[in-house]
Short mmCIF file of C-alpha atoms in Angstrom, two decimals:
data_model
loop_
_atom_site.label_atom_id
_atom_site.label_comp_id
_atom_site.label_asym_id
_atom_site.label_seq_id
_atom_site.Cartn_x
_atom_site.Cartn_y
_atom_site.Cartn_z
CA GLY A 147 0.00 0.00 0.00
CA ALA A 148 2.84 2.42 -0.73
CA ALA A 149 1.08 4.05 -3.69
CA GLU A 150 -0.38 7.48 -2.97
CA GLY A 151 -4.16 7.37 -2.40
CA ALA A 152 -4.24 3.59 -2.18
CA ILE A 153 -5.51 1.73 0.88
CA GLY A 154 -2.78 -0.41 2.41
CA ALA A 155 -3.11 -3.40 4.69
CA GLY A 156 -2.32 -1.20 7.70
CA ASP A 157 -5.26 1.07 6.91
CA MET A 158 -7.56 -1.95 6.67
CA PHE A 159 -6.45 -3.21 10.10
CA LYS A 160 -6.71 0.13 11.93
CA PRO A 161 -10.52 0.11 12.62
CA ALA A 162 -10.52 -3.46 13.91
CA LEU A 163 -7.45 -2.79 16.03
CA ALA A 164 -9.02 0.39 17.45
CA ARG A 165 -12.26 -1.45 18.42
CA GLY A 166 -10.30 -4.31 19.97
CA GLU A 167 -11.86 -6.84 17.58
CA LEU A 168 -8.48 -8.06 16.31
CA ARG A 169 -5.53 -9.37 18.22
CA CYS A 170 -2.38 -9.13 16.16
CA ILE A 171 1.27 -9.97 16.74
CA GLY A 172 3.55 -8.47 14.08
CA ALA A 173 7.21 -9.12 13.39
CA THR A 174 9.54 -6.80 11.49
CA THR A 175 13.07 -5.47 11.45
CA PRO A 176 14.08 -2.08 12.89
CA ASP A 177 14.67 -0.69 9.40
CA GLU A 178 11.26 -1.84 8.12
CA TYR A 179 9.59 -0.56 11.30
CA ARG A 180 11.01 2.93 10.72
CA LYS A 181 10.13 2.83 7.04
CA HIS A 182 6.52 1.56 7.19
CA ILE A 183 5.09 1.76 10.72
CA GLU A 184 6.86 4.50 12.67
CA LYS A 185 5.86 7.23 10.19
CA ASP A 186 2.18 6.22 10.49
CA ALA A 187 1.35 7.48 14.00
CA ALA A 188 -2.21 6.07 13.94
CA LEU A 189 -0.91 2.58 13.19
CA GLU A 190 2.09 2.82 15.50
CA ARG A 191 0.02 3.57 18.61
CA ARG A 192 -2.07 0.43 18.05
CA PHE A 193 1.02 -1.70 18.72
CA GLN A 194 3.29 -2.08 21.71
CA PRO A 195 6.87 -2.42 20.36
CA VAL A 196 8.85 -5.27 21.93
CA LYS A 197 12.54 -5.32 21.05
CA VAL A 198 13.89 -8.84 20.56
CA ASP A 199 17.67 -8.94 20.89
CA GLU A 200 19.94 -11.64 19.54
CA PRO A 201 20.27 -14.43 22.13
CA SER A 202 23.59 -15.19 23.76
CA PRO A 203 25.50 -18.30 22.61
CA GLU A 204 24.39 -20.10 25.80
CA GLU A 205 20.73 -19.29 25.11
CA ALA A 206 21.14 -20.31 21.47
CA VAL A 207 22.46 -23.74 22.55
CA GLU A 208 19.33 -24.29 24.65
CA MET A 209 17.12 -23.21 21.73
CA LEU A 210 18.83 -25.69 19.38
CA LYS A 211 18.39 -28.50 21.90
CA ILE A 212 14.65 -27.79 21.92
CA VAL A 213 14.28 -27.95 18.11
CA ARG A 214 16.86 -30.74 17.68
CA ARG A 215 14.27 -33.54 17.69
CA ASN A 216 12.44 -32.09 14.67
CA TYR A 217 15.62 -32.18 12.59
CA GLU A 218 16.61 -35.64 13.83
CA VAL A 219 13.24 -37.01 12.72
CA HIS A 220 13.30 -35.15 9.41
CA HIS A 221 16.82 -36.25 8.41
CA ALA A 222 16.81 -39.62 10.24
CA VAL A 223 20.04 -38.83 12.09
CA THR A 224 21.20 -38.27 15.66
CA ILE A 225 22.55 -34.82 16.56
CA THR A 226 24.90 -34.78 19.55
CA ASP A 227 25.12 -32.05 22.18
CA GLU A 228 28.70 -31.43 21.05
CA ALA A 229 27.46 -30.82 17.47
CA ILE A 230 24.92 -28.29 18.73
CA GLU A 231 27.58 -26.45 20.74
CA ALA A 232 29.88 -26.49 17.70
CA ALA A 233 27.09 -25.12 15.47
CA VAL A 234 26.59 -22.17 17.82
CA LYS A 235 30.32 -21.61 18.40
CA PHE A 236 31.38 -21.76 14.75
CA SER A 237 28.43 -19.77 13.39
CA ASP A 238 28.90 -17.08 16.04
CA ARG A 239 32.63 -16.88 15.30
CA TYR A 240 32.74 -17.22 11.52
CA ILE A 241 29.35 -16.09 10.12
CA ASN A 242 28.98 -12.37 10.75
CA ASP A 243 26.19 -11.28 8.42
CA ARG A 244 23.43 -13.27 10.17
CA PHE A 245 22.20 -13.74 13.73
CA LEU A 246 21.72 -16.46 16.32
CA PRO A 247 19.89 -18.80 16.53
CA ASP A 248 18.97 -18.65 12.83
CA LYS A 249 22.48 -19.20 11.48
CA ALA A 250 23.24 -21.99 13.96
CA ILE A 251 19.99 -23.79 13.11
CA ASP A 252 20.79 -23.54 9.39
CA VAL A 253 24.29 -24.95 9.95
CA MET A 254 22.88 -27.86 11.98
CA ASP A 255 20.14 -28.50 9.41
CA GLU A 256 22.51 -28.52 6.43
CA ALA A 257 25.11 -30.65 8.24
CA ALA A 258 22.42 -33.25 9.03
CA SER A 259 21.14 -33.10 5.45
CA ALA A 260 24.65 -33.56 4.02
CA LEU A 261 25.25 -36.58 6.27
CA ARG A 262 21.92 -38.13 5.28
CA LEU A 263 22.64 -37.55 1.57
CA GLU A 264 26.15 -39.01 1.86
CA ALA A 265 24.77 -42.10 3.61
CA THR A 266 22.06 -42.54 0.99
CA GLU A 267 24.61 -42.39 -1.82
CA LYS A 268 26.64 -45.09 -0.06
CA GLY A 269 23.54 -47.25 0.51
CA ILE A 270 23.71 -46.95 4.31
CA ILE A 271 20.43 -47.58 6.17
CA SER A 272 20.00 -46.17 9.67
CA PRO A 273 17.44 -47.31 12.29
CA ALA A 274 16.12 -43.76 12.33
CA LEU A 275 15.34 -44.00 8.60
CA VAL A 276 13.32 -47.19 9.14
CA ALA A 277 11.40 -45.53 11.97
CA ASP A 278 10.77 -42.53 9.71
CA LEU A 279 9.34 -44.80 6.98
CA GLU A 280 7.13 -46.57 9.54
CA ARG A 281 5.72 -43.25 10.75
CA GLU A 282 5.02 -42.14 7.18
CA MET A 283 3.34 -45.50 6.47
CA ALA A 284 1.05 -45.12 9.50
CA ASP A 285 0.16 -41.58 8.43
CA ILE A 286 -0.68 -42.71 4.88
CA GLN A 287 -2.91 -45.51 6.20
CA ILE A 288 -4.88 -43.09 8.41
CA LYS A 289 -5.38 -40.69 5.49
CA LYS A 290 -6.43 -43.56 3.19
CA GLU A 291 -9.10 -44.75 5.62
CA ALA A 292 -10.37 -41.18 6.06
CA ALA A 293 -10.64 -40.75 2.26
CA ALA A 294 -12.51 -44.07 1.91
CA ASN A 295 -14.97 -43.12 4.69
CA ALA A 296 -15.58 -39.82 2.90
CA GLU A 297 -16.19 -41.80 -0.33
CA ASP A 298 -13.30 -39.96 -2.00
CA TYR A 299 -12.19 -43.12 -3.77
CA GLU A 300 -9.89 -41.40 -6.27
CA HIS A 301 -7.79 -39.87 -3.47
CA ALA A 302 -7.90 -43.16 -1.57
CA ALA A 303 -6.52 -44.97 -4.64
CA GLN A 304 -3.65 -42.48 -4.90
CA LEU A 305 -2.83 -43.01 -1.21
CA ARG A 306 -2.95 -46.77 -1.79
CA GLN A 307 -0.30 -46.45 -4.51
CA ARG A 308 1.85 -44.42 -2.14
CA GLU A 309 1.29 -47.04 0.57
CA LEU A 310 2.48 -49.85 -1.72
CA LEU A 311 5.62 -47.88 -2.65
CA LEU A 312 6.41 -47.21 1.01
CA LEU A 313 5.77 -50.86 1.85
CA SER A 314 8.36 -51.88 -0.72
CA GLN A 315 10.89 -49.34 0.58
CA LEU A 316 10.26 -50.38 4.18
CA GLY A 317 10.70 -54.07 3.41
CA LYS A 318 13.99 -53.40 1.63
CA ALA A 319 15.19 -51.16 4.46
CA ARG A 320 14.37 -53.81 7.09
CA ILE A 321 16.36 -56.43 5.14
CA GLU A 322 19.37 -54.12 5.00
CA MET A 323 19.05 -53.16 8.67
CA GLY A 324 21.60 -55.83 9.58
CA GLU A 325 24.32 -53.76 7.87
CA SER A 326 23.00 -50.45 9.14
CA VAL A 327 24.85 -47.86 11.22
CA GLU A 328 23.48 -45.01 13.27
CA LEU A 329 24.13 -41.69 11.58
CA ILE A 330 25.49 -39.23 14.13
CA VAL A 331 26.12 -35.54 13.42
CA THR A 332 29.40 -34.58 15.13
CA PRO A 333 31.38 -31.31 15.42
CA GLU A 334 33.45 -32.44 12.40
CA HIS A 335 30.30 -32.42 10.22
CA ILE A 336 29.41 -28.95 11.53
CA ALA A 337 32.94 -27.70 10.80
CA LYS A 338 32.84 -29.02 7.23
CA MET A 339 29.53 -27.26 6.62
CA VAL A 340 30.84 -23.93 7.93
CA GLU A 341 33.94 -24.39 5.77
CA SER A 342 31.75 -24.79 2.68
CA TRP A 343 30.00 -21.53 3.57
CA ILE A 344 33.00 -19.30 4.21
CA GLY A 345 36.03 -21.10 2.71
CA VAL A 346 38.10 -21.35 5.92
CA PRO A 347 39.85 -24.74 6.22
CA VAL A 348 38.35 -27.25 8.63
CA SER A 349 41.69 -27.61 10.42
CA GLN A 350 41.36 -23.99 11.49
CA MET A 351 38.30 -24.87 13.59
CA LEU A 352 39.04 -28.24 15.18
CA GLU A 353 41.40 -29.29 17.94
CA SER A 354 44.29 -29.58 15.49
CA GLU A 355 44.24 -25.77 15.27
CA ARG A 356 46.19 -25.54 18.52
CA GLN A 357 49.05 -27.52 17.05
CA ASN A 358 48.87 -25.53 13.81
CA LEU A 359 49.17 -22.28 15.77
CA ARG A 360 52.15 -23.58 17.70
CA ASP A 361 53.82 -24.52 14.42
CA LEU A 362 52.79 -21.33 12.59
CA GLU A 363 56.21 -19.68 12.85
CA ALA A 364 57.97 -22.81 11.58
CA HIS A 365 55.59 -23.02 8.62
CA LEU A 366 56.13 -19.36 7.74
CA ARG A 367 59.93 -19.76 7.96
CA GLN A 368 59.73 -22.44 5.27
CA ARG A 369 58.69 -19.71 2.83
CA VAL A 370 60.17 -16.50 4.27
CA VAL A 371 63.90 -16.44 4.95
CA GLY A 372 65.79 -14.21 7.38
CA GLN A 373 62.81 -12.30 8.78
CA ASP A 374 62.26 -13.89 12.19
CA GLU A 375 61.19 -10.61 13.81
CA ALA A 376 58.39 -10.08 11.30
CA ILE A 377 57.27 -13.72 11.54
CA ARG A 378 57.13 -13.57 15.34
CA ALA A 379 55.08 -10.34 15.22
CA VAL A 380 52.36 -11.71 12.94
CA ALA A 381 52.32 -15.11 14.68
CA ARG A 382 51.73 -13.45 18.06
CA ALA A 383 48.82 -11.43 16.64
CA VAL A 384 47.21 -14.55 15.16
CA ARG A 385 47.57 -16.50 18.41
CA ARG A 386 45.98 -13.64 20.38
CA SER A 387 43.05 -13.68 17.98
CA ARG A 388 42.56 -17.45 18.04
CA ALA A 389 42.82 -17.54 21.84
CA GLY A 390 40.02 -14.96 22.08
CA LEU A 391 42.26 -12.32 23.71
CA LYS A 392 42.20 -9.68 20.98
CA ASP A 393 39.71 -6.83 20.83
CA PRO A 394 36.76 -8.46 19.00
CA ARG A 395 35.91 -5.18 17.25
CA ARG A 396 39.29 -4.84 15.50
CA PRO A 397 40.95 -6.83 12.70
CA ILE A 398 43.09 -9.85 13.66
CA GLY A 399 46.15 -7.68 13.16
CA SER A 400 47.33 -4.58 11.34
CA PHE A 401 50.98 -4.31 10.36
CA LEU A 402 53.22 -1.92 8.49
CA PHE A 403 56.11 -3.75 6.83
CA LEU A 404 59.12 -1.54 6.10
CA GLY A 405 62.18 -2.57 4.14
CA PRO A 406 63.86 -2.48 0.75
CA THR A 407 62.32 -4.32 -2.15
CA GLY A 408 62.94 -8.04 -2.49
CA VAL A 409 63.40 -8.92 1.21
CA GLY A 410 60.14 -10.87 1.70
CA LYS A 411 57.38 -8.40 2.63
CA THR A 412 54.92 -9.60 0.00
CA GLU A 413 55.98 -13.22 0.40
CA LEU A 414 55.13 -13.13 4.11
CA ALA A 415 51.64 -11.82 3.31
CA LYS A 416 51.15 -14.65 0.79
CA ALA A 417 52.39 -17.22 3.29
CA LEU A 418 49.97 -15.88 5.92
CA ALA A 419 47.02 -16.20 3.52
CA ALA A 420 48.03 -19.77 2.67
CA GLU A 421 48.54 -20.86 6.29
CA LEU A 422 45.51 -19.20 7.87
CA PHE A 423 42.87 -19.06 5.17
CA GLY A 424 43.60 -22.04 2.95
CA GLY A 425 45.44 -20.56 -0.03
CA GLU A 426 47.00 -17.53 -1.65
CA GLU A 427 43.65 -16.73 -3.28
CA ALA A 428 42.67 -15.36 0.18
CA LEU A 429 45.16 -12.53 -0.41
CA ILE A 430 43.53 -9.23 -1.45
CA ARG A 431 46.35 -7.24 -3.01
CA LEU A 432 46.01 -3.57 -3.94
CA ASP A 433 48.70 -1.32 -5.39
CA MET A 434 48.16 1.99 -3.60
CA SER A 435 49.95 3.94 -6.32
CA GLU A 436 46.66 3.60 -8.23
CA TYR A 437 44.89 5.66 -5.53
CA MET A 438 47.03 8.78 -5.47
CA GLU A 439 44.38 11.20 -6.80
CA PRO A 440 41.33 12.36 -4.81
CA HIS A 441 38.82 11.00 -7.34
CA THR A 442 40.35 7.50 -7.19
CA VAL A 443 39.55 7.02 -3.48
CA SER A 444 35.91 6.22 -4.29
CA ARG A 445 37.09 3.25 -6.37
CA LEU A 446 38.48 1.70 -3.20
CA PHE A 447 35.37 1.96 -1.02
CA GLY A 448 32.58 2.49 -3.57
CA SER A 449 31.05 5.57 -5.15
CA PRO A 450 28.19 7.29 -3.29
CA PRO A 451 24.63 7.13 -4.76
CA GLY A 452 24.21 9.15 -7.93
CA TYR A 453 27.83 8.84 -9.04
CA VAL A 454 29.28 6.68 -11.81
CA GLY A 455 30.15 3.18 -10.57
CA HIS A 456 27.74 3.24 -7.62
CA ASP A 457 26.33 -0.19 -8.54
CA GLU A 458 29.76 -1.83 -8.81
CA GLY A 459 30.91 -1.52 -5.19
CA GLY A 460 34.41 -0.69 -3.97
CA GLN A 461 37.46 -2.66 -5.06
CA LEU A 462 38.40 -3.27 -1.43
CA THR A 463 35.02 -3.39 0.32
CA GLU A 464 33.41 -5.65 -2.28
CA ARG A 465 36.24 -8.19 -2.16
CA VAL A 466 36.26 -8.25 1.64
CA ARG A 467 32.47 -8.59 1.70
CA ARG A 468 32.70 -11.63 -0.57
CA ARG A 469 35.69 -13.09 1.28
CA PRO A 470 35.63 -11.84 4.90
CA TYR A 471 38.50 -14.15 5.91
CA SER A 472 41.48 -12.77 4.06
CA VAL A 473 44.82 -11.00 4.20
CA ILE A 474 44.62 -7.44 2.83
CA LEU A 475 47.93 -6.34 1.29
CA LEU A 476 48.24 -2.60 0.59
CA ASP A 477 51.46 -2.22 -1.42
CA GLU A 478 53.40 1.06 -1.28
CA VAL A 479 50.85 2.53 1.10
CA GLU A 480 52.73 5.83 1.39
CA LYS A 481 51.66 6.68 -2.19
CA ALA A 482 47.93 6.63 -1.39
CA HIS A 483 45.88 9.83 -1.12
CA PRO A 484 45.47 11.11 2.48
CA GLU A 485 41.72 10.46 2.30
CA VAL A 486 42.49 6.71 2.08
CA PHE A 487 44.11 6.85 5.52
CA ASN A 488 40.96 8.40 7.03
CA SER A 489 38.99 5.34 5.96
CA LEU A 490 41.73 2.96 7.10
CA LEU A 491 41.52 4.55 10.57
CA GLN A 492 37.98 3.24 10.90
CA VAL A 493 38.99 -0.19 9.60
CA MET A 494 41.85 -0.58 12.08
CA ASP A 495 39.90 0.88 15.01
CA ASP A 496 36.34 -0.45 14.57
CA GLY A 497 36.87 -3.37 12.18
CA ARG A 498 34.14 -2.17 9.83
CA LEU A 499 33.50 0.24 6.99
CA THR A 500 30.37 1.43 5.21
CA ASP A 501 30.60 1.16 1.43
CA GLY A 502 28.99 3.36 -1.21
CA LYS A 503 25.75 1.32 -1.08
CA GLY A 504 25.36 1.84 2.64
CA ARG A 505 26.29 -1.74 3.56
CA VAL A 506 28.52 -2.29 6.57
CA VAL A 507 31.53 -4.41 5.57
CA ASP A 508 33.11 -6.45 8.37
CA PHE A 509 36.92 -6.41 8.62
CA LYS A 510 37.17 -8.20 12.00
CA ASN A 511 38.41 -11.43 10.43
CA THR A 512 41.05 -9.88 8.18
CA ILE A 513 44.75 -9.21 8.60
CA VAL A 514 45.73 -5.79 7.24
CA VAL A 515 49.31 -5.64 5.92
CA MET A 516 50.72 -2.39 4.54
CA THR A 517 54.13 -2.29 2.89
CA SER A 518 56.47 0.61 2.32
CA ASN A 519 60.14 1.18 1.53
CA ALA A 520 60.08 4.59 3.21
CA GLY A 521 63.54 5.59 4.41
CA THR A 522 65.23 2.44 3.08
CA SER A 523 65.60 3.01 -0.66
CA GLU A 524 67.69 6.15 -0.05
CA LEU A 525 70.09 4.22 2.18
CA ILE A 526 70.56 1.52 -0.46
CA HIS A 527 71.21 4.06 -3.19
CA SER A 528 73.74 5.78 -0.97
CA GLY A 529 75.60 2.50 -0.50
CA ARG A 530 75.10 2.39 3.30
CA ILE A 531 72.82 -0.65 3.17
CA GLY A 532 73.22 -3.65 0.94
CA PHE A 533 74.47 -7.17 0.43
CA ILE A 534 78.18 -6.34 0.12
CA ALA A 535 78.19 -4.29 3.32
CA ALA A 536 76.16 -6.86 5.21
CA LYS A 537 78.61 -9.76 5.44
CA ALA A 538 79.57 -9.53 9.12
CA LYS A 539 76.84 -10.15 11.68
CA ASP A 540 77.76 -7.13 13.79
CA ALA A 541 77.86 -4.91 10.73
CA ARG A 542 74.46 -6.19 9.62
CA ASN A 543 72.93 -5.50 13.04
CA GLU A 544 74.39 -2.00 13.00
CA GLN A 545 73.04 -1.37 9.52
CA HIS A 546 69.63 -2.72 10.56
CA GLU A 547 69.45 -0.24 13.42
CA ILE A 548 70.44 2.57 11.04
CA MET A 549 67.73 1.51 8.63
CA ARG A 550 65.16 1.22 11.45
CA SER A 551 65.85 4.72 12.75
CA LYS A 552 65.77 6.27 9.27
CA ALA A 553 62.56 4.39 8.42
CA MET A 554 60.81 5.51 11.62
CA GLU A 555 61.84 9.12 10.96
CA SER A 556 60.38 8.87 7.45
CA LEU A 557 57.16 7.36 8.83
CA LYS A 558 56.63 10.23 11.24
CA ARG A 559 56.99 12.68 8.36
CA MET A 560 54.66 10.76 6.04
CA PHE A 561 51.81 9.63 8.32
CA ARG A 562 49.71 11.34 10.96
CA PRO A 563 50.22 10.19 14.59
CA GLU A 564 46.63 8.89 14.89
CA PHE A 565 47.25 6.57 11.93
CA LEU A 566 50.54 5.19 13.27
CA ASN A 567 49.00 4.69 16.74
CA ARG A 568 46.34 2.37 15.31
CA ILE A 569 48.88 0.03 13.68
CA ASP A 570 49.55 -3.01 15.88
CA GLN A 571 53.21 -3.18 14.95
CA VAL A 572 55.66 -1.54 12.59
CA VAL A 573 58.09 -4.24 11.40
CA VAL A 574 61.39 -3.28 9.77
CA PHE A 575 62.60 -6.13 7.57
CA HIS A 576 66.25 -7.13 7.65
CA THR A 577 68.50 -6.90 4.62
CA LEU A 578 69.53 -10.31 3.30
CA GLY A 579 72.98 -11.73 3.98
CA LYS A 580 74.81 -14.40 2.02
CA ASP A 581 73.45 -17.28 4.13
CA GLU A 582 69.84 -16.12 3.65
CA LEU A 583 70.34 -15.77 -0.09
CA TYR A 584 71.70 -19.32 -0.35
CA ARG A 585 68.63 -20.55 1.57
CA ILE A 586 66.37 -18.71 -0.87
CA ILE A 587 68.21 -20.31 -3.78
CA ASP A 588 67.70 -23.72 -2.16
CA LEU A 589 63.98 -23.00 -1.72
CA LEU A 590 63.60 -22.01 -5.37
CA LEU A 591 65.61 -25.03 -6.53
CA GLY A 592 63.36 -27.16 -4.34
CA GLN A 593 60.38 -25.91 -6.33
CA VAL A 594 62.18 -26.91 -9.55
CA ARG A 595 62.87 -30.38 -8.07
CA GLY A 596 59.19 -30.71 -7.15
CA ARG A 597 58.14 -30.06 -10.75
CA LEU A 598 60.75 -32.52 -12.04
CA ASN A 599 59.62 -35.19 -9.59
CA GLU A 600 56.23 -35.15 -11.28
CA LEU A 601 58.13 -36.22 -14.42
CA LYS A 602 60.03 -38.83 -12.33
CA ILE A 603 63.30 -36.94 -12.87
CA GLU A 604 65.74 -36.11 -10.07
CA LEU A 605 67.99 -33.03 -10.09
CA ALA A 606 71.49 -32.69 -8.60
CA VAL A 607 73.06 -29.20 -8.37
CA THR A 608 76.64 -28.38 -7.31
CA ASP A 609 77.75 -25.55 -5.02
CA GLU A 610 79.37 -23.98 -8.06
CA ILE A 611 75.92 -23.59 -9.62
CA ARG A 612 74.56 -22.02 -6.42
CA ASP A 613 77.44 -19.52 -6.36
CA PHE A 614 76.78 -18.68 -10.00
CA LEU A 615 73.05 -18.12 -9.37
CA LEU A 616 73.87 -15.84 -6.44
CA GLU A 617 76.28 -13.83 -8.57
CA VAL A 618 73.92 -13.30 -11.50
CA GLY A 619 70.64 -13.24 -9.54
CA PHE A 620 71.21 -10.82 -6.68
CA ASP A 621 70.88 -7.09 -7.09
CA GLU A 622 71.33 -4.64 -4.21
CA GLU A 623 68.53 -2.44 -5.51
CA TYR A 624 65.99 -5.22 -6.18
CA GLY A 625 66.92 -7.68 -3.42
CA ALA A 626 66.24 -11.38 -3.94
CA ARG A 627 63.55 -10.93 -6.59
CA PRO A 628 65.94 -11.40 -9.56
CA LEU A 629 66.97 -14.81 -8.15
CA ARG A 630 63.72 -16.32 -9.42
CA ARG A 631 64.38 -14.92 -12.90
CA ALA A 632 67.98 -16.21 -12.80
CA ILE A 633 66.81 -19.73 -11.97
CA GLN A 634 64.18 -19.55 -14.66
CA THR A 635 66.73 -18.40 -17.24
CA HIS A 636 69.67 -20.61 -16.35
CA ILE A 637 68.06 -23.71 -14.83
CA ASP A 638 64.48 -24.03 -16.12
CA ASP A 639 65.35 -23.12 -19.71
CA THR A 640 68.36 -25.48 -19.79
CA LEU A 641 66.28 -28.37 -18.46
CA ALA A 642 63.38 -27.61 -20.81
CA ASP A 643 65.68 -27.70 -23.86
CA ALA A 644 67.18 -31.00 -22.69
CA VAL A 645 63.76 -32.59 -22.11
CA LEU A 646 62.46 -31.51 -25.52
CA ALA A 647 65.65 -32.74 -27.19
CA GLY A 648 65.21 -36.15 -25.59
CA GLU A 649 68.45 -35.84 -23.58
CA ILE A 650 66.52 -36.30 -20.32
CA VAL A 651 63.88 -38.99 -19.88
CA SER A 652 61.77 -40.26 -17.01
CA GLY A 653 63.62 -42.21 -14.34
CA GLN A 654 66.94 -40.36 -14.66
CA VAL A 655 69.06 -38.30 -12.26
CA VAL A 656 70.23 -35.09 -13.96
CA TYR A 657 73.53 -33.39 -12.99
CA LEU A 658 74.11 -29.74 -13.83
CA GLU A 659 77.49 -28.00 -13.99
CA LEU A 660 78.98 -24.68 -15.06
CA ASN A 661 80.81 -24.58 -18.38
CA GLU A 662 82.33 -21.25 -19.50
CA GLY A 663 79.78 -19.26 -17.54
CA LYS A 664 76.84 -21.30 -18.79
CA VAL A 665 74.76 -23.97 -17.02
CA VAL A 666 74.79 -27.24 -18.96
CA VAL A 667 73.55 -30.78 -18.42
CA ALA A 668 76.71 -32.65 -17.45
CA ALA A 669 75.42 -36.21 -17.17
CA GLN A 670 72.38 -38.37 -16.67
CA SER A 671 72.16 -41.63 -14.81
CA THR A 672 69.38 -44.08 -14.09
CA SER A 673 67.99 -43.64 -10.58
#
């Protein structure tokens, strides 16, 4: 009844409500109440508003225990108390755009349905299924007799056909009862269902998570070399979050990574996404040099109504809304327009942001990583920081402290104090020494060996080759990044040519050596 001059349902109810002839209980949301009822004073005073808040997790558990029997009968399964507690716990922790008990009931319902479907596909018969068929048979028989007494013989004949079909199914089910098992919904089934909803690995929710968190630093060190301080900082933030000790309104962690290019800042963000959220696709990477102008800021968070691109959503907010469990990587953050930092203040402080469509986007389950080379690139260009100067441990520590102080001075000039105060930790990455670079070479060669193993070919590399790769693949200005290109050029290309030429076949061990400054296949032997 929104059309002007038309009589809406509310207008039709008003006289009966005023005379007391009609008792009515209505249900609506706060937004709909303001939009349709609150502005109509005559209708509003006929109702007594009762605000219904979201129940606590403890209350939600009791609610699910009350409705559990209905779902057990419907799906022919048994739902344990532990599964109900897991449904409330996981939905409350991981599903943020819905409310209890609705989201917990849906998780329990779908987990039971998935278990029933899986059992049906495997031909498993449960006692609960037989009991369900017997109840349906009794119901059909009562309806058939009622139809016959009412001389509705056509309907009675249809019910008779249904009765015969159920009788056949029931007889078959009773024969197979000897091989039956009771289908029990456990916390593992609940965890799998929540995983399918949000994309967070099951191992992040079960008891094995504790061990994973203890091993998090070791796992990150397998991918990021020589940056123990940075790894410890992010690992501590993740453990605080998983233990329930962090501020629930803020993101899991917000970090500013400082250091020259090619020392592992981006690689650590990728490793975090893979370890915590199941893969590098959980990394939301944005180059902040694209948001230097005032008019580009709206692309990040969404254009307001009436402007071009309003329907598309923001490049950051829309991706976080679709994948709320993610690592947000803001590369070269110092290049962004100052207006970007005003919005990031709200993200790091309140864990939420309103996009151009008016939707509140939740950032509480993200890790915000900002990278910058502020104060470090100048030192490298001046020759005060670099690989050659960083051979001795004491000299490297001294240079790291120089770089840290220069970087912090640059930060204070570039960013406002209120922005820096909201960052959990500023991490200055170390420059890479010779030992770290050799470990990176070994990691990259390990990836080559993994690809060759799929072809059943083994690779043997001498120290001379490693020295050569270090010489041609390290650049003081670009860090360790050129090492990957050096291995691709000198190792991958050499092996590819040999494979295509038939010089290397499956089942061989391949030896590489240096010949006049060029990597060549020295020999092959049968493994």
